[in-house]
PDB file of C-alpha atoms in Angstrom:
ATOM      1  CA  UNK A1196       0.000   0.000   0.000  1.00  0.00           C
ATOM      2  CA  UNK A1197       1.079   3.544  -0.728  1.00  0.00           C
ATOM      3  CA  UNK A1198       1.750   5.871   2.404  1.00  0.00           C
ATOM      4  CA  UNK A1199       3.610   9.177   2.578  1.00  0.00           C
ATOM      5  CA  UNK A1200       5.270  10.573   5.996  1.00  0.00           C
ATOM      6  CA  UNK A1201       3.974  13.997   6.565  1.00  0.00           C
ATOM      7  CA  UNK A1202       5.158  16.215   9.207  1.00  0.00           C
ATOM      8  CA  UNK A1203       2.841  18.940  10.514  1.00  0.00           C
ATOM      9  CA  UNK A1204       4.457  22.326  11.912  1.00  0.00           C
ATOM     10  CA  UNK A1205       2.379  22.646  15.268  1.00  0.00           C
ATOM     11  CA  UNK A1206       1.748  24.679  17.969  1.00  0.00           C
ATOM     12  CA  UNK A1207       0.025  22.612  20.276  1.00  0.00           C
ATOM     13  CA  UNK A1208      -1.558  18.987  20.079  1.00  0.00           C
ATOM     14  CA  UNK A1209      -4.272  20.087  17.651  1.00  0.00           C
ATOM     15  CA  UNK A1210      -3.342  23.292  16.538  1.00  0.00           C
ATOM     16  CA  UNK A1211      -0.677  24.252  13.569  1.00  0.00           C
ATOM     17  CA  UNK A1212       1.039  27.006  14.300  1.00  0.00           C
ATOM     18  CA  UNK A1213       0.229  30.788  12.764  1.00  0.00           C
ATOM     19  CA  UNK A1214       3.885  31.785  12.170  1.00  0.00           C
ATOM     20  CA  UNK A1215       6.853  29.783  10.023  1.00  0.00           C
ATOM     21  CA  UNK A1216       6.852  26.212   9.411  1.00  0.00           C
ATOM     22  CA  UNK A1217      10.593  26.829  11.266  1.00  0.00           C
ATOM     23  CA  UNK A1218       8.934  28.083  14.392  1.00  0.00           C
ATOM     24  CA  UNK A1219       6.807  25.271  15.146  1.00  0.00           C
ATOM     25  CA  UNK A1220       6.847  24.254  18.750  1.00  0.00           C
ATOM     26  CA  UNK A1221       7.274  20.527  16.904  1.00  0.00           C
ATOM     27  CA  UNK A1222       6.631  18.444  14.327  1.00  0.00           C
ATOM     28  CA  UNK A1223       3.600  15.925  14.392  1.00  0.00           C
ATOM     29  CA  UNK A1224       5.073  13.215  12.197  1.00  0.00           C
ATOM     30  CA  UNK A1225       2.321  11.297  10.292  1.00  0.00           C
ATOM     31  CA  UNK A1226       1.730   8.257   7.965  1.00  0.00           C
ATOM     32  CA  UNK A1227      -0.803   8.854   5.945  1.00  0.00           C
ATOM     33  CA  UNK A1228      -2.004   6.111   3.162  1.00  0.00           C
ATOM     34  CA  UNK A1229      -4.005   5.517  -0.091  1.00  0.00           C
ATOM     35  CA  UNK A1230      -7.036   3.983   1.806  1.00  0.00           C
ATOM     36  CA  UNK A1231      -7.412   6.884   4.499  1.00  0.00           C
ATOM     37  CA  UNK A1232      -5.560   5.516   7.301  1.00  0.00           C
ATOM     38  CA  UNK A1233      -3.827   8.169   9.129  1.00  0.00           C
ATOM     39  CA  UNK A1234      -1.248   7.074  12.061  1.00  0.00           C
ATOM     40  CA  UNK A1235       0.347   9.483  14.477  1.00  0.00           C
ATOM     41  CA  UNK A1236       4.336   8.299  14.126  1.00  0.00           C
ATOM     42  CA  UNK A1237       5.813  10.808  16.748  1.00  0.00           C
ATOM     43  CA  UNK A1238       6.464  14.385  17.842  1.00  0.00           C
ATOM     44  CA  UNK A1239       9.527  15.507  17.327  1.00  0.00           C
ATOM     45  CA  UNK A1240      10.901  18.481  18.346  1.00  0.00           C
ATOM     46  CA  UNK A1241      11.710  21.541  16.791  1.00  0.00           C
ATOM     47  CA  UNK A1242      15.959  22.096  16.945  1.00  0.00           C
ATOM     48  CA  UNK A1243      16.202  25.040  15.061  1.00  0.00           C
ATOM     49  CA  UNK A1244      12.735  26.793  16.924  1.00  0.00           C
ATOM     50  CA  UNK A1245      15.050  29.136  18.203  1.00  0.00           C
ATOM     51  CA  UNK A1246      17.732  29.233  15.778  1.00  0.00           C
ATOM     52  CA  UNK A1247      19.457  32.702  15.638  1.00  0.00           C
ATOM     53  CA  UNK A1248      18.763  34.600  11.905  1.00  0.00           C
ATOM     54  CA  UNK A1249      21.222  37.187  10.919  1.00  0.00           C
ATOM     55  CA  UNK A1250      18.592  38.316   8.660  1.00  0.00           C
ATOM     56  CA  UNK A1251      15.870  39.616  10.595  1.00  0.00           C
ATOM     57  CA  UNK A1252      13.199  39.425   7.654  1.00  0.00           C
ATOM     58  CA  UNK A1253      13.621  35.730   8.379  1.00  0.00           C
ATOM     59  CA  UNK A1254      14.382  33.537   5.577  1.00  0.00           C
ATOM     60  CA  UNK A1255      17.701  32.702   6.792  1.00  0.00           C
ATOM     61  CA  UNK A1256      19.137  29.819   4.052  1.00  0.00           C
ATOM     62  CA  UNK A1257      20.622  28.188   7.790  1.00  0.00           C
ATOM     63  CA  UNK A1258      17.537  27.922   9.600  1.00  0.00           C
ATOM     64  CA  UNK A1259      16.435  26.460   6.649  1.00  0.00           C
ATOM     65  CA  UNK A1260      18.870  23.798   6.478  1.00  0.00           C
ATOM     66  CA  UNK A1261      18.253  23.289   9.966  1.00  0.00           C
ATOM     67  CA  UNK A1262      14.511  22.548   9.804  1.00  0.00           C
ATOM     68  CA  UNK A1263      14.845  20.414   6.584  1.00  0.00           C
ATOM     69  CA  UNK A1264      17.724  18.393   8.026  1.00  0.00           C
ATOM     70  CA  UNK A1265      15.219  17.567  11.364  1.00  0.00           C
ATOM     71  CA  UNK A1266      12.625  16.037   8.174  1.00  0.00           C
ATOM     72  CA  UNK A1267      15.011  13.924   6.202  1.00  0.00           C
ATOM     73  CA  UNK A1268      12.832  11.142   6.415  1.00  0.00           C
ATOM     74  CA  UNK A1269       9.831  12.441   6.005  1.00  0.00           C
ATOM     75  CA  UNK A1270       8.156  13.594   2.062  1.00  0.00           C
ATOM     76  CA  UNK A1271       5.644  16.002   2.910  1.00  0.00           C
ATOM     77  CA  UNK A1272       5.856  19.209   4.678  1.00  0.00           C
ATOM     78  CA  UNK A1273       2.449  20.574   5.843  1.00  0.00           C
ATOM     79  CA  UNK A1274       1.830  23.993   7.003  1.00  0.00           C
ATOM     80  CA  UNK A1275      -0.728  26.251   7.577  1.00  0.00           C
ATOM     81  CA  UNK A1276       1.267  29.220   6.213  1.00  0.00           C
ATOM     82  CA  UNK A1277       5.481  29.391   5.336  1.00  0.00           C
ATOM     83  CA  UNK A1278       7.728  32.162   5.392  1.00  0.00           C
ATOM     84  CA  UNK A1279      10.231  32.655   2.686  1.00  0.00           C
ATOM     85  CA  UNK A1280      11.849  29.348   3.258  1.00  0.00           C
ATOM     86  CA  UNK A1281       8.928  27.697   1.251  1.00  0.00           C
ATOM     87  CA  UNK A1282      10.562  28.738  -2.337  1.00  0.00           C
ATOM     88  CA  UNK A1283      14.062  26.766  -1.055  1.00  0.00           C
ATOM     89  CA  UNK A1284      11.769  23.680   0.013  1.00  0.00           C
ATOM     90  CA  UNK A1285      10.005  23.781  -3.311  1.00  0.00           C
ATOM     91  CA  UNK A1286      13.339  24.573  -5.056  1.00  0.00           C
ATOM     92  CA  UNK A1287      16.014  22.975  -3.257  1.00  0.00           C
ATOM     93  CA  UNK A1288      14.783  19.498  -1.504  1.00  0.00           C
ATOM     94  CA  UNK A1289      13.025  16.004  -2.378  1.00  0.00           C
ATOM     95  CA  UNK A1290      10.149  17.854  -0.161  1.00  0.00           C
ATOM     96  CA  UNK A1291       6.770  18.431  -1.406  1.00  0.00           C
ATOM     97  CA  UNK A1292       5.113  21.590   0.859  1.00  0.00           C
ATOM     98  CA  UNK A1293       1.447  21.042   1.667  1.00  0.00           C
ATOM     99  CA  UNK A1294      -0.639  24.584   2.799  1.00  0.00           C
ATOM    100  CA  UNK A1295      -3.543  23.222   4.869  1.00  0.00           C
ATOM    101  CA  UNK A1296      -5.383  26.058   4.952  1.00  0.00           C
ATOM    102  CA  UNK A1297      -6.660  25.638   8.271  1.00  0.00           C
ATOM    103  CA  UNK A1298      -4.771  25.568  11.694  1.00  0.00           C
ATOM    104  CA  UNK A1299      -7.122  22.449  13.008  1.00  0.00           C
ATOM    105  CA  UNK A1300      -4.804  19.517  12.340  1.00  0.00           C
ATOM    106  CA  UNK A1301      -7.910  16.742  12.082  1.00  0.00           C
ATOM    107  CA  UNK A1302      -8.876  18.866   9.182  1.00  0.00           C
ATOM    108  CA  UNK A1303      -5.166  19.342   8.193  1.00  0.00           C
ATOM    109  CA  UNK A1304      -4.818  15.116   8.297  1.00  0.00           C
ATOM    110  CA  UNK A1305      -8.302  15.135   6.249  1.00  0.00           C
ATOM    111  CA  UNK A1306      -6.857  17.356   3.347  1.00  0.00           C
ATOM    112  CA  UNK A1307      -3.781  15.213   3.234  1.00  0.00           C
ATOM    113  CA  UNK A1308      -5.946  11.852   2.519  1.00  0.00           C
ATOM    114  CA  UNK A1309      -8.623  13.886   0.027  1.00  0.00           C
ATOM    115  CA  UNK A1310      -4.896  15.354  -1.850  1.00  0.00           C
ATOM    116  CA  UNK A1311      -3.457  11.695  -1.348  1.00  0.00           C
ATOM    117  CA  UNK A1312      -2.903  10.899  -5.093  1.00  0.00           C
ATOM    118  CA  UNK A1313      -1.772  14.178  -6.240  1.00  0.00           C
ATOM    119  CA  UNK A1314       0.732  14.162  -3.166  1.00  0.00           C
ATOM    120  CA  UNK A1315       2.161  10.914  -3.895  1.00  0.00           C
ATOM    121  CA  UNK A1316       2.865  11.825  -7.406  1.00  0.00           C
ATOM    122  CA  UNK A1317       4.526  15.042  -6.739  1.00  0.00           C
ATOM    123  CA  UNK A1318       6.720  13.007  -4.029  1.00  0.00           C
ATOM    124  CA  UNK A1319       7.768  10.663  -6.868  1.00  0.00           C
ATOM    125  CA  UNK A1320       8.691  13.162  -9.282  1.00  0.00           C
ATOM    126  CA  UNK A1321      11.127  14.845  -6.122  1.00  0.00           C
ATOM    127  CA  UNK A1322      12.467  11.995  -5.471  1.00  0.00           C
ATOM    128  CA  UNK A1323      13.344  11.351  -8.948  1.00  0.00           C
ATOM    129  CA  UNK A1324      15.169  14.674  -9.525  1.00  0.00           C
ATOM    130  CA  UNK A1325      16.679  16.240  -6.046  1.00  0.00           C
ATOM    131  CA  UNK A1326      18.972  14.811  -3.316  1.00  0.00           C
ATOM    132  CA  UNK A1327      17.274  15.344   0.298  1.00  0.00           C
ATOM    133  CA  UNK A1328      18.520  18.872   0.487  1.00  0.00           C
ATOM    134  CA  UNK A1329      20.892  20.306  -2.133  1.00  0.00           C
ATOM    135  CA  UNK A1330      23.639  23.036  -1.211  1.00  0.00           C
TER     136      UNK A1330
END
């Protein structure tokens, strides 16, 4: 069966956080499959939550690294919103980003399994082209 990890940026147990995917208290780490079964995996915390940036219109490319290199095993990113660091997920990783549009993380897990088959796909195609995080 076909499953993809997902890890949620959160800021509590059921909510994801307002602010960048980077400041998330943790990440809820999800498998999520083709025939709607959804499985918490773990929490994991956030190591770069209060990572330094020398650039303070966030964005920093080392907080970046920082986050993505926390996620190495996972293939989807979900968010309710990302700062600048999106375009270098999109651009520069084997990591599809996910916007949930909504900070309730049932309904988050719900979007995941209706956008399952799209999802997988764009996973595959990553995979195909990018190492886990290019320099």
């Amino acid at each position: 069966m076909r499953c993809l990890k997902v890890a949620f940026g959160m800021e509590n147990d059921e909510t994801l956080i307002d602010a960048h995917y980077g400041d998330s208290e943790f990440f809820a780490i999800y498998e999520v499959c083709e025939d709607g079964s959804v499985k918490l995996l773990e929490k994991r915390h956030n190591k770069a939550k209060d990572f330094e940036e020398e650039d303070e219109s966030h964005g920093d490319p080392r907080k970046f690294k920082a986050v993505v290199s926390q996620l190495l095993d996972v293939d989807v990113l979900a968010a309710f919103r990302m700062g600048p660091n999106f375009l270098r997920i999109r651009d520069k990783t084997n990591k599809v980003a996910f916007f949930t549009r909504t900070r309730d993380l049932n309904l988050a897990l719900q979007r995941v399994v209706e956008n399952f088959d799209d999802l997988y796909s764009q996973v595959q195609a990553k995979k195909a082209e990018k190492p886990p995080i290019e320099e």
